[in-house]
mmCIF file of C-alpha atoms in Angstrom:
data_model
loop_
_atom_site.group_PDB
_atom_site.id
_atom_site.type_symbol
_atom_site.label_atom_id
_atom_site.label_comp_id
_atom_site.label_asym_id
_atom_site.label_seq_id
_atom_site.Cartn_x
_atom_site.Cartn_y
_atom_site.Cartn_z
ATOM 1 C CA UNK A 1 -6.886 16.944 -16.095
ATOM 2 C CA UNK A 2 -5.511 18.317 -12.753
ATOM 3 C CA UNK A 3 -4.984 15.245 -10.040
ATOM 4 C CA UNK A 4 -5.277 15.424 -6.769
ATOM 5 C CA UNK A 5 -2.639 14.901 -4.054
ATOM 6 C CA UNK A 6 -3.030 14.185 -0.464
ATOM 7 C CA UNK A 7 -0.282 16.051 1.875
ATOM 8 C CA UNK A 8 -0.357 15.632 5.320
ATOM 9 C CA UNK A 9 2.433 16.823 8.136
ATOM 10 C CA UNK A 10 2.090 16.800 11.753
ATOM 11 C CA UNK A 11 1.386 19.042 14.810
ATOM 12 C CA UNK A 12 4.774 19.911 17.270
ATOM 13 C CA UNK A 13 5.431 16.888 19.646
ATOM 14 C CA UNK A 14 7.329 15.697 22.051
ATOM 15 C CA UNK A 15 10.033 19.055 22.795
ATOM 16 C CA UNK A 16 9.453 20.717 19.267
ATOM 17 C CA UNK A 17 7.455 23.312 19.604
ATOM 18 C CA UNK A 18 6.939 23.868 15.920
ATOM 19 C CA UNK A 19 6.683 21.721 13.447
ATOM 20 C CA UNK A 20 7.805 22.872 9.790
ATOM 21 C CA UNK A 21 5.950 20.344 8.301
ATOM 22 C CA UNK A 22 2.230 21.786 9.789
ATOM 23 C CA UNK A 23 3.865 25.138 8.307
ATOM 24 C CA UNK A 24 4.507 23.424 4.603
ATOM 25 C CA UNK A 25 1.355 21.957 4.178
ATOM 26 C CA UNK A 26 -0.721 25.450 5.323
ATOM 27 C CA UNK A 27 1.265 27.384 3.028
ATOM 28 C CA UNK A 28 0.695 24.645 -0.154
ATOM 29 C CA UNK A 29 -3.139 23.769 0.552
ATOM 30 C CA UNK A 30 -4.806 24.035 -3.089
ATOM 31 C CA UNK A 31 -1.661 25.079 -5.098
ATOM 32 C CA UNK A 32 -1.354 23.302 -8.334
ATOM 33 C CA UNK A 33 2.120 21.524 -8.838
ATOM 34 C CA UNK A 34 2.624 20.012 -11.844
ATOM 35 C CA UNK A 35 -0.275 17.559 -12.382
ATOM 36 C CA UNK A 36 -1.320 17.530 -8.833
ATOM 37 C CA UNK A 37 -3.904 20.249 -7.047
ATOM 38 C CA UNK A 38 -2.623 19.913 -3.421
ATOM 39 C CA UNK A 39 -5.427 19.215 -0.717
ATOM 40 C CA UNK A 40 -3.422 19.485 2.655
ATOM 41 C CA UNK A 41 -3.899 17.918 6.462
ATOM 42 C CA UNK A 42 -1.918 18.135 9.544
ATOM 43 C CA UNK A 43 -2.476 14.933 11.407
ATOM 44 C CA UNK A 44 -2.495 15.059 15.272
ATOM 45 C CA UNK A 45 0.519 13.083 16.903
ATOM 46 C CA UNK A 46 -1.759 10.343 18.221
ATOM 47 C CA UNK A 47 -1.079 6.756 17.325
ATOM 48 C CA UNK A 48 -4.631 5.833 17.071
ATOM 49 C CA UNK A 49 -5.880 9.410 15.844
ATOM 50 C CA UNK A 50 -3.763 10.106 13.139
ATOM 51 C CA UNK A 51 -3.941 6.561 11.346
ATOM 52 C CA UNK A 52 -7.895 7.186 11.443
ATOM 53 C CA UNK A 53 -7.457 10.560 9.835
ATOM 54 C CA UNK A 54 -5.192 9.605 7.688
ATOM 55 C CA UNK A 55 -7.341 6.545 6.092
ATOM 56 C CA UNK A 56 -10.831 8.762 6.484
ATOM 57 C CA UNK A 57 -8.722 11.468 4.480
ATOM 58 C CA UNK A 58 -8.003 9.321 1.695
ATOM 59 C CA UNK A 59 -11.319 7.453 1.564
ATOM 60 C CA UNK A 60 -13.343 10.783 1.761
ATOM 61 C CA UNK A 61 -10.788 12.906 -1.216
ATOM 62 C CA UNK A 62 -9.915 9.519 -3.208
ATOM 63 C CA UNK A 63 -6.561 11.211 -4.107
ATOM 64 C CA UNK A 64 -4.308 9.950 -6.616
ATOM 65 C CA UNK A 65 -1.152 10.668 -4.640
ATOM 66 C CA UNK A 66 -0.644 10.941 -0.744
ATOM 67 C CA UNK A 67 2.646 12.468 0.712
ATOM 68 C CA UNK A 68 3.166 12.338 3.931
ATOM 69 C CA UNK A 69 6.207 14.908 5.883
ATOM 70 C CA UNK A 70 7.754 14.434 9.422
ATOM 71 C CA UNK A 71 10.504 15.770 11.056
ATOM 72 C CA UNK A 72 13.797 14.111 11.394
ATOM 73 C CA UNK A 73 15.824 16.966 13.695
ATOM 74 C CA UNK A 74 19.047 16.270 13.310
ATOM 75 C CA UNK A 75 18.723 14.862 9.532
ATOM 76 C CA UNK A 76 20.689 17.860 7.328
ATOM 77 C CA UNK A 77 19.162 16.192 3.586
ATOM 78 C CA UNK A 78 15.584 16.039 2.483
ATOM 79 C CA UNK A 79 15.182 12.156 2.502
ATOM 80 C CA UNK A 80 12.490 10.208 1.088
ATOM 81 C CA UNK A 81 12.141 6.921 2.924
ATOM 82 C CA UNK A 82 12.365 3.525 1.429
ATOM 83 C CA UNK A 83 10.155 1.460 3.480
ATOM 84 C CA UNK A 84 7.933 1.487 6.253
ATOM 85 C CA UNK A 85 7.611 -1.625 8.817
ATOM 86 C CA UNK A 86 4.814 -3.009 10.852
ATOM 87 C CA UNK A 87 6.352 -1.646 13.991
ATOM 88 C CA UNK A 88 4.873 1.070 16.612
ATOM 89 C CA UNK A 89 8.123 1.662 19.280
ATOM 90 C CA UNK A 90 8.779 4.929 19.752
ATOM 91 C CA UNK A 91 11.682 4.042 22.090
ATOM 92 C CA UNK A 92 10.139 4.886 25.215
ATOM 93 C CA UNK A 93 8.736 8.754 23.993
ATOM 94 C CA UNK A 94 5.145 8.964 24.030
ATOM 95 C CA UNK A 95 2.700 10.462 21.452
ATOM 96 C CA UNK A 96 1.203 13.984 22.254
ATOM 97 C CA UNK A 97 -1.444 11.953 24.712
ATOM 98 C CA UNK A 98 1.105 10.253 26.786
ATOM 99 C CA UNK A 99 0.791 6.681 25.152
ATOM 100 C CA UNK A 100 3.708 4.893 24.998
ATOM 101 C CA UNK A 101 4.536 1.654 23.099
ATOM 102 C CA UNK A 102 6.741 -0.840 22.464
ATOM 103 C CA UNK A 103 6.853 -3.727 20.022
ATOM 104 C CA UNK A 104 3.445 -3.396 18.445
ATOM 105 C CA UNK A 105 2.364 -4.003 15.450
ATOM 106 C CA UNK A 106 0.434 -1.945 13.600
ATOM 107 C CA UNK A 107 -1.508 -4.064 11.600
ATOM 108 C CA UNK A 108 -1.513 -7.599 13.512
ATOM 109 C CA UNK A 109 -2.590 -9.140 10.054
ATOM 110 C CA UNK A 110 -0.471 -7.090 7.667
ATOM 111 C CA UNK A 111 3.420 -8.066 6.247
ATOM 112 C CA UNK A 112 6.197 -7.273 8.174
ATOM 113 C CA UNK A 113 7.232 -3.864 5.786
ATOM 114 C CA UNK A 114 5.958 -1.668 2.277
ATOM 115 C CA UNK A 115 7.993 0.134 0.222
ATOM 116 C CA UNK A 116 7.225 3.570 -1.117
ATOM 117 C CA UNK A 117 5.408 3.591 -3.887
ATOM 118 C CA UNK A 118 6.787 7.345 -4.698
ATOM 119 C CA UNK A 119 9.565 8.126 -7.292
ATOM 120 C CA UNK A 120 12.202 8.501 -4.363
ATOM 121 C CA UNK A 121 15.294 8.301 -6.875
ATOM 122 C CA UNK A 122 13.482 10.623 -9.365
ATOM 123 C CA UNK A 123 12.761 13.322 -5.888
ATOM 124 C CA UNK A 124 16.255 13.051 -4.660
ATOM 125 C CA UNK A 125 18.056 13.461 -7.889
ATOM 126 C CA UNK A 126 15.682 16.201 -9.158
ATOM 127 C CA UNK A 127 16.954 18.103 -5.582
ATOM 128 C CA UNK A 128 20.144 17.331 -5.729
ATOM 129 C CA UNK A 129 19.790 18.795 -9.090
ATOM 130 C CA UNK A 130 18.446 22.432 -7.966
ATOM 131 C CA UNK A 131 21.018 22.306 -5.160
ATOM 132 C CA UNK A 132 18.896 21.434 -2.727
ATOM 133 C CA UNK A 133 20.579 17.623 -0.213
ATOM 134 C CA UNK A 134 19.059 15.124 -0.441
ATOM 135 C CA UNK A 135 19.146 10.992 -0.176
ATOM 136 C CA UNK A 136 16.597 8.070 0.114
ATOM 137 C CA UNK A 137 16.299 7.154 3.613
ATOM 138 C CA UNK A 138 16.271 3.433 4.622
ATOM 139 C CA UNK A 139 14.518 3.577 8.462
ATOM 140 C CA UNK A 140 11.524 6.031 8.908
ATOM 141 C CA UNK A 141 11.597 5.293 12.420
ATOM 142 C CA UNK A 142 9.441 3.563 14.534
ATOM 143 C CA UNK A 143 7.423 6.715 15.527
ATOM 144 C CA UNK A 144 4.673 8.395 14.374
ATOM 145 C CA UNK A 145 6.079 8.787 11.110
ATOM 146 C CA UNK A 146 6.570 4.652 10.082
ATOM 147 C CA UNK A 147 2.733 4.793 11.506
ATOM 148 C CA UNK A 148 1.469 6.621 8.976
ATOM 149 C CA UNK A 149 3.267 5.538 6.180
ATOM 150 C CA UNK A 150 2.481 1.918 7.018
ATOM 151 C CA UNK A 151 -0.902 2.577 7.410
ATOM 152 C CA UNK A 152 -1.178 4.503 3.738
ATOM 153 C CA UNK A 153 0.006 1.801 1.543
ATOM 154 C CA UNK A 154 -1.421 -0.894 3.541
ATOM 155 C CA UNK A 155 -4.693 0.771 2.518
ATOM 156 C CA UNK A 156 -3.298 0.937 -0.939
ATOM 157 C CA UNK A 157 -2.215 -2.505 -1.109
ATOM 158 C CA UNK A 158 -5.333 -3.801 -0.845
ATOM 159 C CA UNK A 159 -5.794 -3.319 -4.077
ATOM 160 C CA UNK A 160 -3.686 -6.051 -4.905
ATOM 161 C CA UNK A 161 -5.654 -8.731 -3.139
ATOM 162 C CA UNK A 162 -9.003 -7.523 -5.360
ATOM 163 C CA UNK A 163 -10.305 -5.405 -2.026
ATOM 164 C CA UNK A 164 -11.105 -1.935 -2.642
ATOM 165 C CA UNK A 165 -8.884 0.830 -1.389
ATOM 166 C CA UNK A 166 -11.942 3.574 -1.454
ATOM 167 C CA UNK A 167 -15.450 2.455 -2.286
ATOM 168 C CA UNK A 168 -17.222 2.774 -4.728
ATOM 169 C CA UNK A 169 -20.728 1.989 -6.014
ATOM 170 C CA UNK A 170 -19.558 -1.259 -7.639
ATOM 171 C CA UNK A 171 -18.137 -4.322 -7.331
ATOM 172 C CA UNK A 172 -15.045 -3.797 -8.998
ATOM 173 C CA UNK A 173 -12.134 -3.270 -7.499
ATOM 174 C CA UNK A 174 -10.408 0.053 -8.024
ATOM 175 C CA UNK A 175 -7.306 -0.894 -9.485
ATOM 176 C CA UNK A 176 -5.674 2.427 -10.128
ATOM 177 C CA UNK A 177 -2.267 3.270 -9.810
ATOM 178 C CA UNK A 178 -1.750 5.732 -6.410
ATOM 179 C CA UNK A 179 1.378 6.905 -5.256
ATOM 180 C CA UNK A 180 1.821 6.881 -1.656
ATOM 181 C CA UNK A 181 5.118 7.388 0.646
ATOM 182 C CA UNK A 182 6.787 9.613 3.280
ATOM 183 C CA UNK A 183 9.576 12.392 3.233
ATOM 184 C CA UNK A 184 11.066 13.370 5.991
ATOM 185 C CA UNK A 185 12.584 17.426 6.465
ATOM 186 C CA UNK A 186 15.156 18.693 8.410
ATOM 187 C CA UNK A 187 14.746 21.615 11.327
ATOM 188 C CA UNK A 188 13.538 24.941 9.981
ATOM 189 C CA UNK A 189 15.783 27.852 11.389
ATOM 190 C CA UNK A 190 13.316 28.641 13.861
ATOM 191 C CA UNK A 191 12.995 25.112 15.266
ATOM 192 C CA UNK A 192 16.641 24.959 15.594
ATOM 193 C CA UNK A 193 17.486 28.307 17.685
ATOM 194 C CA UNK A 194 15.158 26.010 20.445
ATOM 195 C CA UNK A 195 17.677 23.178 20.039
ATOM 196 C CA UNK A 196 21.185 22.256 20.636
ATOM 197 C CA UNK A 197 23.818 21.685 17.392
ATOM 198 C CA UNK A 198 20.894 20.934 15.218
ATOM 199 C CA UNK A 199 21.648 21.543 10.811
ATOM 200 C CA UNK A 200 18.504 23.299 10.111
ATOM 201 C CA UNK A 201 17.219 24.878 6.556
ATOM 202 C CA UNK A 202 15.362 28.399 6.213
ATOM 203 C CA UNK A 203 10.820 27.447 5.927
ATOM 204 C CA UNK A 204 11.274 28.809 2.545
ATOM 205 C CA UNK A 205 14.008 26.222 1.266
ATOM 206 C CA UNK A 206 11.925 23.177 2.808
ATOM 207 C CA UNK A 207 8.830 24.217 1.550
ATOM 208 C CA UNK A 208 10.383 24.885 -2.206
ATOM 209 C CA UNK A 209 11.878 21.207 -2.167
ATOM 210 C CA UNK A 210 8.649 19.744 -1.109
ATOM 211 C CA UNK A 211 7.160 21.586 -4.150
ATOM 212 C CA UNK A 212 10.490 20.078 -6.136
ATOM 213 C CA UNK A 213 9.580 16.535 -4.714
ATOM 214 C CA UNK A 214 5.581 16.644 -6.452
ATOM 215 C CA UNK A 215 6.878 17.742 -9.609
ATOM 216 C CA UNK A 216 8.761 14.729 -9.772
ATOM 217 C CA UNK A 217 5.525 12.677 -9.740
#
């Protein structure tokens, strides 16, 4: 039976006037890759607005899976992060409607970090396998990107403490077993003719590795 798999990537921000992740997530919207049909979102880059989506997303598909993709310009591997921390600090840039914060939580009640719940050795070595870089990341950032993620398996984790991560008719908890993380993608090659000294990868090799990264799952 054919699972499904929430993949979201975000809208250009910030001075990126593309976003290769927006263009991955188009181009895969209801393929089938390996056990997972693909059901696709691009998420606005909007602190508030794009943890809402994200969580009415999952709640309205139920997915068994949810990858999340950002860009890290400047990053040359394919890198799965590690963990995500209850931290919104974007360093002083602002999201895409001029907000701008520092040292905020994003959950005032949740832990201080979650790791990945995705097979991020499995991803990197299947890559590095097909000759694609690759490595686990250990900081997604305090951006957008950490938002999201946090915001995913905080949802998820719920589960743990007997509360329902989507709901249901009942009043048992769902307790199964959903993958959730982030991957973060290098520049595409037309992202990085707009920037300065900036290792970039053709659309076609990101989105193929993406494709390499749910078949691991």
């Amino acid at each position: 039976m054919t699972k499904t798999l929430l993949l979201t990537g975000f809208e250009p921000f910030l001075n990126f006037k593309i976003n290769p992740t927006e263009e991955i997530v188009r181009e895969l919207e209801q393929q089938i890759i390996g056990q997972y049909q693909v059901i696709s979102r691009v998420l606005p880059v909007d602190f508030t607005e794009s943890e809402r989506l994200l969580l009415e997303y999952m709640e309205e598909l139920q997915p068994d899976a949810v990858v999340s993709l950002g860009l890290a310009a400047g990053r040359a591997h394919i890198t799965p992060e590690r963990i995500a921390i209850n931290c919104k600090d974007a360093g002083g840039a602002p999201d895409n409607n001029g907000v701008v914060l520092q040292d905020a939580p994003i959950n005032p009640d949740g832990p201080d970090g979650y790791f990945s719940t995705l097979p991020i050795r499995a991803m990197v070595n299947h890559l590095n396998e097909n000759n694609f870089p690759a490595k686990i990341s250990n900081t997604a950032g305090t951006y957008l990107c950490n938002n999201v993620m946090y915001a995913a398996l905080h949802k998820l984790a719920q589960q743990v403490t007997g509360r329902e991560a989507y709901p249901t008719d009942t009043d048992e908890p769902n307790t199964a077993q959903i993958s959730a993380g982030f991957i973060h993608i290098p520049a595409s090659h037309q992202l990085a003719t707009q920037l300065n000294n900036t290792p970039s990868w053709s659309q076609t090799d990101l989105t193929a590795a993406i494709k390499l990264t749910i078949e691991t799952m």
